Coordinates of C-alpha atoms in Angstrom, one line a residue:
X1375 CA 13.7 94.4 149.5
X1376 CA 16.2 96.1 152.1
X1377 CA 15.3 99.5 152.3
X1378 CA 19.1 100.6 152.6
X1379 CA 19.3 98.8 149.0
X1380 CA 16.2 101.2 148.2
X1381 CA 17.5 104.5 149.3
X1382 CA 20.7 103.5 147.7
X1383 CA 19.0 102.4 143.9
X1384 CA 19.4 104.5 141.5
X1385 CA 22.0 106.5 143.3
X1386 CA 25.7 107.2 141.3
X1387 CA 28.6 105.7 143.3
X1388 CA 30.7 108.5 145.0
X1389 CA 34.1 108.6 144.4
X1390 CA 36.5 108.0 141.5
X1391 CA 37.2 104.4 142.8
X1392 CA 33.9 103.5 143.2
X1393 CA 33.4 104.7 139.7
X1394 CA 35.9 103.1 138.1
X1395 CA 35.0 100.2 140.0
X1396 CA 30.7 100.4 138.5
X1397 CA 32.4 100.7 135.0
X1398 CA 34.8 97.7 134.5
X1399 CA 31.4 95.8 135.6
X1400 CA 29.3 97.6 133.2
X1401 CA 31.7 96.5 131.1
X1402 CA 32.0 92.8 132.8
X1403 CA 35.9 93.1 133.1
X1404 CA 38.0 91.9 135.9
X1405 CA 40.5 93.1 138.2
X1406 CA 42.8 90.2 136.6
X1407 CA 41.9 91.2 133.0
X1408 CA 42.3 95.3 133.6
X1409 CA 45.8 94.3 135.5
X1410 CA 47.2 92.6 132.2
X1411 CA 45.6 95.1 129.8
X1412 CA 47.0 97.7 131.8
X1413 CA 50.3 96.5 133.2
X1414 CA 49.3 98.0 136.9
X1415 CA 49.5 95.7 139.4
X1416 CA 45.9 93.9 140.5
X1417 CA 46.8 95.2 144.2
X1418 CA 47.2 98.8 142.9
X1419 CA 43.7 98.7 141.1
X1420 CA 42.2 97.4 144.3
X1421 CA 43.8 100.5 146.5
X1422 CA 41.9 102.7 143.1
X1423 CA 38.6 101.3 143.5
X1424 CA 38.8 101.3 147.3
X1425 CA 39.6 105.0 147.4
X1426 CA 42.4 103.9 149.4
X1427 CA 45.8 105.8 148.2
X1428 CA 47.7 105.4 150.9
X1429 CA 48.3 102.1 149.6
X1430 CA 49.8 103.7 146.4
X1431 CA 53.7 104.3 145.8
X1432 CA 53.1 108.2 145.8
X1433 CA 51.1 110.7 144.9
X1434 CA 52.5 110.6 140.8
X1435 CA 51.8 106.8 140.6
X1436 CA 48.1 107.4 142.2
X1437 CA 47.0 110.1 139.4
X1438 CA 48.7 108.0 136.7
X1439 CA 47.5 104.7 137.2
X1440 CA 43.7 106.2 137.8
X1441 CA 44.4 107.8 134.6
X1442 CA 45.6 104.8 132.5
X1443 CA 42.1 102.8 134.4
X1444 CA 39.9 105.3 133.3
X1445 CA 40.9 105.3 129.9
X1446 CA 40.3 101.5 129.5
X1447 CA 36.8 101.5 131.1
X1448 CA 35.7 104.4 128.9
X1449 CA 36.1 107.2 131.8
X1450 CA 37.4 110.7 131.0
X1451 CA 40.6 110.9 132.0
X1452 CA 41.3 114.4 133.2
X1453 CA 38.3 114.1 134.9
X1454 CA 39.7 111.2 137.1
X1455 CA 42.7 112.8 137.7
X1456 CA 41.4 116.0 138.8
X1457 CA 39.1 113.5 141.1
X1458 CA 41.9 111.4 142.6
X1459 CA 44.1 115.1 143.4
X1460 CA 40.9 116.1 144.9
X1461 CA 40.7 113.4 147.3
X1462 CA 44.4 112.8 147.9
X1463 CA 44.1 116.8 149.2
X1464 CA 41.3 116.2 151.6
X1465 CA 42.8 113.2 152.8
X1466 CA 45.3 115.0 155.2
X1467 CA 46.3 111.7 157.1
X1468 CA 47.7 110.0 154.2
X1469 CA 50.9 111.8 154.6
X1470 CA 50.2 113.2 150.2
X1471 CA 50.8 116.6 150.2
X1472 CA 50.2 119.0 146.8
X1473 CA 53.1 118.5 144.1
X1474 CA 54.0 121.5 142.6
X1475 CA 55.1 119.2 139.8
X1476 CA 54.0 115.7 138.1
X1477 CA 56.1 114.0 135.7
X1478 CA 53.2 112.2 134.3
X1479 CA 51.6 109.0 133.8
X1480 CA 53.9 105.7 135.4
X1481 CA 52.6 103.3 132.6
X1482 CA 54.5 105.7 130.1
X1483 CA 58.0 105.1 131.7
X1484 CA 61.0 104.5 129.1
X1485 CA 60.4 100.7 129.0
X1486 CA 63.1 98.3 130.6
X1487 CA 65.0 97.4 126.9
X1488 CA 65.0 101.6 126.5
X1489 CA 67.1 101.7 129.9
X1490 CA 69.5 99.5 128.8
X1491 CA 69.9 101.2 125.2
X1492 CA 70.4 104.5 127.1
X1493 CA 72.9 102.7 129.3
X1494 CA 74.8 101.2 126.5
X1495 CA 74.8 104.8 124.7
X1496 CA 76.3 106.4 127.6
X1497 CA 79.0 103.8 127.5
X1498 CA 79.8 104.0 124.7
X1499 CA 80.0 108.1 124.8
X1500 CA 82.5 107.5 127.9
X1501 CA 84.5 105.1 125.9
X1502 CA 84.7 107.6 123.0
X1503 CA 85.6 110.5 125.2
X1504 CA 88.3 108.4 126.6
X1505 CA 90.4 107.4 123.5
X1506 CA 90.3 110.8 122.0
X1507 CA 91.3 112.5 125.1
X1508 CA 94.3 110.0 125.2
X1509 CA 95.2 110.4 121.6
X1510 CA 95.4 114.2 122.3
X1511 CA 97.7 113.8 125.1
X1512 CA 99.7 110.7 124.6
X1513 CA 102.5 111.0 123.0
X1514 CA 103.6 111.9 119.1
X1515 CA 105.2 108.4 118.7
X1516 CA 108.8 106.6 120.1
X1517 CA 111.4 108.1 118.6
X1518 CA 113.5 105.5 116.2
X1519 CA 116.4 103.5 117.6
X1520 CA 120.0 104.9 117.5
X1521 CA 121.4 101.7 116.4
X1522 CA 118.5 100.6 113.8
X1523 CA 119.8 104.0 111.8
X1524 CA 123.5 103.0 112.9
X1525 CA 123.2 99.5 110.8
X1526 CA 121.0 101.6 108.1
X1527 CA 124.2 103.5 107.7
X1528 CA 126.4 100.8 107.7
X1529 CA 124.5 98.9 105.1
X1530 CA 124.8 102.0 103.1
X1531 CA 127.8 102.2 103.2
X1532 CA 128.9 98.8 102.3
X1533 CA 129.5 98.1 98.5
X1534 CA 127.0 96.4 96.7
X1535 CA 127.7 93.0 95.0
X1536 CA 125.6 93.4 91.3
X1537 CA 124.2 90.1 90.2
X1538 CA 127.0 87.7 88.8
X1539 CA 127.4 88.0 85.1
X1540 CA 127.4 85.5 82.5
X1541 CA 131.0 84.3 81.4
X1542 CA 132.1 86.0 78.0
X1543 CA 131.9 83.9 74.9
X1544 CA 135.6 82.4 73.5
X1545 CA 137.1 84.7 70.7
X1546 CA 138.5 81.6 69.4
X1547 CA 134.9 79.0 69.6
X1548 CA 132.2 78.7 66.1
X1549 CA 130.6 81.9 65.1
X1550 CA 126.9 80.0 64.3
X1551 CA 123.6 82.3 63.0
X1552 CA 120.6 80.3 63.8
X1553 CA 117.2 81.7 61.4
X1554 CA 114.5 82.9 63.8
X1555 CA 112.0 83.4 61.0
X1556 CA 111.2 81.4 57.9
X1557 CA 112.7 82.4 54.4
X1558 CA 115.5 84.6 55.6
X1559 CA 118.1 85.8 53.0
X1560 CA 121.4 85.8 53.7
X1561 CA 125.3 86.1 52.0
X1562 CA 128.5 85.3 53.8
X1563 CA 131.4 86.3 52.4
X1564 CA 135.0 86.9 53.0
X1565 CA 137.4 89.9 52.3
X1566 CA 138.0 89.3 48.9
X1567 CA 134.3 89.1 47.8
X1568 CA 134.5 85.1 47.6
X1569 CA 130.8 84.0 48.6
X1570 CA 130.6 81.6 51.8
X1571 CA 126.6 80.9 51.7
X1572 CA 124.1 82.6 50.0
X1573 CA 120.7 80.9 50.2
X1574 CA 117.1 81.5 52.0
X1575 CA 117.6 79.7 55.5
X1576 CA 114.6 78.2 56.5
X1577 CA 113.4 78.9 59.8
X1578 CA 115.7 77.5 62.2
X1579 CA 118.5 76.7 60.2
X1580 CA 121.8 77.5 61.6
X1581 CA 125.3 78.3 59.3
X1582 CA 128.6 78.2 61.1
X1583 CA 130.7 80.6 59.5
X1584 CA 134.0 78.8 58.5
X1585 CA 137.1 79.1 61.1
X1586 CA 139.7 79.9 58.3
X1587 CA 137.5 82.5 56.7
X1588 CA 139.4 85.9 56.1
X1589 CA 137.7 88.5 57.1
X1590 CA 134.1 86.5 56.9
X1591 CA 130.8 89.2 56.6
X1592 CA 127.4 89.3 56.1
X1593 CA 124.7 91.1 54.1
X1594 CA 121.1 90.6 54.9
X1595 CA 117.6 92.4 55.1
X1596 CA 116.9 90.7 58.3
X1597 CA 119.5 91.4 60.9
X1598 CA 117.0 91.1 63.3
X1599 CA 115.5 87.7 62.7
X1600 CA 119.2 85.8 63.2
X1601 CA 120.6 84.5 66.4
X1602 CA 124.1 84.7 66.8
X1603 CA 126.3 82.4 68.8
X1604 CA 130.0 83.0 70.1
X1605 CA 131.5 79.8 71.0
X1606 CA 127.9 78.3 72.1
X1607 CA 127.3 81.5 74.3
X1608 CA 124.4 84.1 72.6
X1609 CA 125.7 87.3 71.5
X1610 CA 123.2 90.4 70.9
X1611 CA 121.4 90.4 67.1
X1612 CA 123.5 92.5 65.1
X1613 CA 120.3 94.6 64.9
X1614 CA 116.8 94.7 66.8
X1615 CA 114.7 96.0 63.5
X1616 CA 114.3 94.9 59.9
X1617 CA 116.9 96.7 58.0
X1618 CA 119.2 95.9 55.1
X1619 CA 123.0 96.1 56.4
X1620 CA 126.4 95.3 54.7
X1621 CA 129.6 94.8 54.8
X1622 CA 129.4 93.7 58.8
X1623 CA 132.0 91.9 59.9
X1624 CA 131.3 88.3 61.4
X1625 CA 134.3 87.2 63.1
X1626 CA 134.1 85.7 66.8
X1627 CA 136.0 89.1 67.8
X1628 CA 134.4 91.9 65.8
X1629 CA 131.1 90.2 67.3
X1630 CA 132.1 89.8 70.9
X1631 CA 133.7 93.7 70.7
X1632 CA 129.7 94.9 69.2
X1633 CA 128.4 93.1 72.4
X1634 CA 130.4 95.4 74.8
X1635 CA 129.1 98.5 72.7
X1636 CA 126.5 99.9 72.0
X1637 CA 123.9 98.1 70.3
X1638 CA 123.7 97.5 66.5
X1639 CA 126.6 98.0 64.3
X1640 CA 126.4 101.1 62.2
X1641 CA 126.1 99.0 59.0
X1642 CA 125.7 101.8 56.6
X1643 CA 122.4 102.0 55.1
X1644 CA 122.4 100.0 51.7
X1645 CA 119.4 100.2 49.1
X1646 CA 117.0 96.8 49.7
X1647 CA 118.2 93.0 49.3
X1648 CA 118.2 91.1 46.3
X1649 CA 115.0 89.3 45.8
X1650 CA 115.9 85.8 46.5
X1651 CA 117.0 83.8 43.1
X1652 CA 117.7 80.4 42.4
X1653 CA 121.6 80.3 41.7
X1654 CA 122.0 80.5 37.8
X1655 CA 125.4 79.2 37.0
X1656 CA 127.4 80.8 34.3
X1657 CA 127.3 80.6 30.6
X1658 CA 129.4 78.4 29.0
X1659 CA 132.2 79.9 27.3
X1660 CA 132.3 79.2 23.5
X1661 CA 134.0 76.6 21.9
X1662 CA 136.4 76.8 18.8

């Protein structure tokens, strides 16, 4: 045996590279395998383990990658970055001089996707800032056209046309009362009590009142349930509720004058209809 190799057994290896260096072996790890564990470059690692910081991108980068090595070979970590400041003062020819401050370890840099995130953000702030500053200082709105209000005016102004009514019903055409309900009672007569109809109309059964009728009227508990016709045009129910009314005139021209007034004629109030009877002729007179 070599006796440089015996005078150097046993002994520790000096320096935090070559320390580093003794325990990836121990722990029969490579400069390939620490450099993807890590993320530090494999040519980094080599300037650690050869002592060498020159080599390394500055003085922050040297303690922080020697930190993040020793922490995967099992090293203590303060330890070897109290080391590597030791030797990076004592190595006066490397151009290092003592930072008054360190930012920390490289390998825990804001990663590349964080930089763009923080980019976007700021962006995005800018962008923000922008439209409010130039809704506070644009201005309140344009003010509305002169000639828009002009034909506003004008349109105002000019009369309205309502909707085109219907053409009034013939005072001289049939007076006809259709049944809008089953079973509704009804008597037509004329001025001198003579009676026209009297009968339940069946539901949809219409009566035209006769044109040489004086003074034709009706008398019914159903005003309400009849449609009335003037000439073939529709004239308003003579009234909109189930009452009993009397006595109301049904000529084509009392009829046309209630559809220009008010609604339903003021039948006076008159006690309840009849219960419907079959007709029952009269008695005989007596014979001699």
């Amino acid at each position: 045996m070599d006796e440089n190799d015996i005078s150097t057994e046993g002994k520790a290896p000096v320096g935090i590279g070559a320390r580093l260096r003794a325990a990836r072996e121990a722990r029969g790890l490579t400069l390939e395998q620490v450099a993807a564990e890590t993320r530090i470059p494999q040519r980094q690692l080599v300037a650690i383990e050869a002592g060498d910081f020159s080599k390394m991108p500055g003085r922050t980068y040297a303690v922080g990658f020697t930190r993040t090595y020793a922490k995967m070979v099992g090293l203590d970590q303060e330890d070897a970055a109290a080391s590597v400041r030791q030797e990076l003062d004592a190595q006066s020819e490397d151009g290092y001089r003592p930072a008054s401050f360190e930012p920390g370890d490289p390998a825990r840099v804001p990663s590349r996707a964080l930089g763009w995130f923080a980019a976007f953000a700021v962006v995005l702030l800018l962008v923000g800032v922008f439209f409010f500053f130039r809704t506070m200082f644009a201005p309140a709105g344009e003010l509305p056209s002169l000639l828009d209000q002009h034909k506003e005016a004008q349109a105002s102004a000019a009369p309205k046309v309502g909707p085109a009514t219907a053409p009034a019903a013939d005072p001289a055409g049939p007076v006809v009362f259709t049944a809008a309900a089953p079973g509704i009672w009804v008597k037509f007569y004329d001025a001198q009590g003579k009676t026209l109809l009297e009968k339940q109309m069946a539901l949809g059964e219409s009566y035209t009142v006769p044109a040489d009728a004086q003074g034709p009227m009706l008398w019914t508990g159903r005003p309400d349930a009849l449609a009335v016709s003037v000439g073939g045009k529709p004239v308003p129910k003579l009234a909109d509720q189930q009452q009993v009314v009397k006595d109301v005139p049904v000529t084509a021209q009392a009829l046309i004058a209630r559809s220009s007034a008010t609604p339903a004629a003021t039948a006076r109030p008159q006690s309840p209809a009849p219960a419907p009877t079959a007709a029952v002729p009269p008695a005989p007179s007596p014979t001699a």
